[in-house]
Amino acid sequence: PYAACACLSGWLPMRKRFPENSVVAETTPLFWAHGLYDENVLIEQQVLGIQKLRNRGINVTARTYPVGHESFDSQEIIEMAEFLDDTLFPKVDLESILPRELTMAELLASVNHFFDNNEGQLRP
C-alpha cells in the first residue's frame, strides 16, 4: 500500500469495473482537488469518482477551487501539502505515550543514551 495519494483534476476511469484491494482502500488516504471551471475534466467527474471511492471504503479528502484546467489556486497547494504532511508525519501527543513523571531532561538523557549506544543509528 501507499502512504497517501493525491489527485489533481482527475477522474476515475472504469467506474463500472473498478478493481478493489480492501487493504489499500482502508489504509491509503486520497486528496482529490479539482477546479470548478475545468472544461477538460468536468467537476461532475470528481463528484462521481469520489462517491464511488467512498462507497468502497476509501478515505477521500475532496476539495474544489475557483480555477480551470492546468491552473491552480495557491490554497490548493497549501491544502495538499498539509494533507501530505498530516498523513506522512502524524502529530503525536507525547503526554499520551510517555509516563507523566518523565521529565524533559530524562527524555533527552534517554535519547542521548540510545544514540551513544547505537552509533547514532536508528534501528528497529
Short mmCIF file of C-alpha atoms in Angstrom, two decimals:
data_model
loop_
_atom_site.label_atom_id
_atom_site.label_comp_id
_atom_site.label_asym_id
_atom_site.label_seq_id
_atom_site.Cartn_x
_atom_site.Cartn_y
_atom_site.Cartn_z
CA PRO A 1 0.00 0.00 0.00
CA TYR A 2 0.95 3.62 -0.45
CA ALA A 3 1.17 6.11 2.42
CA ALA A 4 -1.12 8.55 0.59
CA CYS A 5 -2.31 9.57 -2.84
CA ALA A 6 -3.06 12.97 -4.39
CA CYS A 7 -5.18 13.60 -7.47
CA LEU A 8 -5.33 16.99 -9.17
CA SER A 9 -8.08 17.49 -11.77
CA GLY A 10 -8.51 13.78 -12.33
CA TRP A 11 -11.32 11.36 -12.99
CA LEU A 12 -11.98 7.75 -12.14
CA PRO A 13 -11.81 5.57 -15.27
CA MET A 14 -13.60 2.23 -15.40
CA ARG A 15 -16.23 3.34 -12.89
CA LYS A 16 -18.34 0.26 -13.62
CA ARG A 17 -15.49 -2.24 -13.35
CA PHE A 18 -13.38 -0.87 -10.53
CA PRO A 19 -10.65 -3.19 -9.20
CA GLU A 20 -10.52 -3.23 -5.43
CA ASN A 21 -7.98 -4.14 -2.81
CA SER A 22 -9.54 -3.69 0.61
CA VAL A 23 -6.16 -3.35 2.38
CA VAL A 24 -5.17 -0.49 0.10
CA ALA A 25 -8.65 1.05 0.31
CA GLU A 26 -8.59 1.05 4.10
CA THR A 27 -5.02 2.32 4.51
CA THR A 28 -4.39 4.79 1.68
CA PRO A 29 -6.00 8.21 2.11
CA LEU A 30 -6.63 10.26 -1.02
CA PHE A 31 -6.56 14.02 -1.55
CA TRP A 32 -8.61 14.93 -4.64
CA ALA A 33 -8.54 18.55 -5.82
CA HIS A 34 -10.47 19.86 -8.80
CA GLY A 35 -11.13 23.19 -10.49
CA LEU A 36 -14.73 24.35 -10.58
CA TYR A 37 -14.20 25.81 -14.06
CA ASP A 38 -12.28 22.88 -15.58
CA GLU A 39 -13.58 22.48 -19.15
CA ASN A 40 -11.46 19.38 -19.92
CA VAL A 41 -12.37 17.24 -16.91
CA LEU A 42 -15.77 18.36 -15.69
CA ILE A 43 -16.37 18.80 -11.98
CA GLU A 44 -19.10 16.15 -12.21
CA GLN A 45 -16.36 13.57 -12.84
CA GLN A 46 -14.84 14.40 -9.46
CA VAL A 47 -18.23 14.11 -7.75
CA LEU A 48 -18.92 10.70 -9.32
CA GLY A 49 -15.42 9.40 -8.64
CA ILE A 50 -15.42 10.48 -5.01
CA GLN A 51 -18.80 8.89 -4.44
CA LYS A 52 -17.59 5.61 -5.96
CA LEU A 53 -14.38 5.60 -3.91
CA ARG A 54 -16.10 6.47 -0.64
CA ASN A 55 -18.64 3.69 -1.26
CA ARG A 56 -15.64 1.32 -1.44
CA GLY A 57 -14.32 2.50 1.92
CA ILE A 58 -11.59 4.80 0.66
CA ASN A 59 -10.84 7.85 2.80
CA VAL A 60 -11.16 10.78 0.36
CA THR A 61 -10.45 14.41 1.19
CA ALA A 62 -12.19 16.32 -1.61
CA ARG A 63 -11.55 19.97 -2.41
CA THR A 64 -12.67 22.29 -5.19
CA TYR A 65 -11.09 25.57 -6.19
CA PRO A 66 -12.19 28.52 -8.37
CA VAL A 67 -9.84 27.64 -11.27
CA GLY A 68 -9.88 25.92 -14.65
CA HIS A 69 -7.81 23.06 -16.05
CA GLU A 70 -3.99 23.37 -15.87
CA SER A 71 -4.18 26.26 -13.44
CA PHE A 72 -4.04 26.25 -9.69
CA ASP A 73 -5.08 28.16 -6.65
CA SER A 74 -2.40 28.75 -4.01
CA GLN A 75 -4.84 27.40 -1.41
CA GLU A 76 -4.89 24.11 -3.35
CA ILE A 77 -1.13 23.71 -2.97
CA ILE A 78 -1.26 24.65 0.72
CA GLU A 79 -4.08 22.19 1.47
CA MET A 80 -2.43 19.38 -0.50
CA ALA A 81 0.86 19.97 1.36
CA GLU A 82 -0.97 19.97 4.71
CA PHE A 83 -2.76 16.73 3.78
CA LEU A 84 0.53 15.04 2.86
CA ASP A 85 2.29 16.41 5.94
CA ASP A 86 -0.50 15.23 8.28
CA THR A 87 -0.63 11.82 6.57
CA LEU A 88 3.10 11.15 6.32
CA PHE A 89 4.05 12.74 9.64
CA PRO A 90 1.12 12.35 12.02
CA LYS A 91 1.21 14.54 15.08
CA VAL A 92 1.90 12.63 18.29
CA ASP A 93 0.84 13.81 21.71
CA LEU A 94 3.89 12.88 23.80
CA GLU A 95 1.91 13.10 27.04
CA SER A 96 -0.33 10.28 25.85
CA ILE A 97 2.60 7.90 25.26
CA LEU A 98 5.10 8.92 27.96
CA PRO A 99 4.68 8.48 31.68
CA ARG A 100 3.72 11.78 33.31
CA GLU A 101 6.62 11.62 35.75
CA LEU A 102 9.20 11.56 32.93
CA THR A 103 10.80 14.98 32.72
CA MET A 104 12.20 16.56 29.58
CA ALA A 105 15.71 16.15 30.96
CA GLU A 106 15.13 12.41 31.48
CA LEU A 107 13.73 12.10 27.98
CA LEU A 108 16.75 13.85 26.45
CA ALA A 109 19.14 11.74 28.54
CA SER A 110 17.35 8.61 27.29
CA VAL A 111 17.59 9.69 23.65
CA ASN A 112 21.27 10.61 24.02
CA HIS A 113 21.98 7.26 25.69
CA PHE A 114 20.22 5.45 22.84
CA PHE A 115 22.26 7.24 20.18
CA ASP A 116 25.53 6.78 22.07
CA ASN A 117 24.93 3.03 22.30
CA ASN A 118 23.75 2.62 18.71
CA GLU A 119 26.42 4.65 16.95
CA GLY A 120 23.90 7.35 16.10
CA GLN A 121 21.81 4.93 14.02
CA LEU A 122 18.07 4.41 14.34
CA ARG A 123 17.41 0.69 14.10
CA PRO A 124 14.26 -1.36 14.56
#
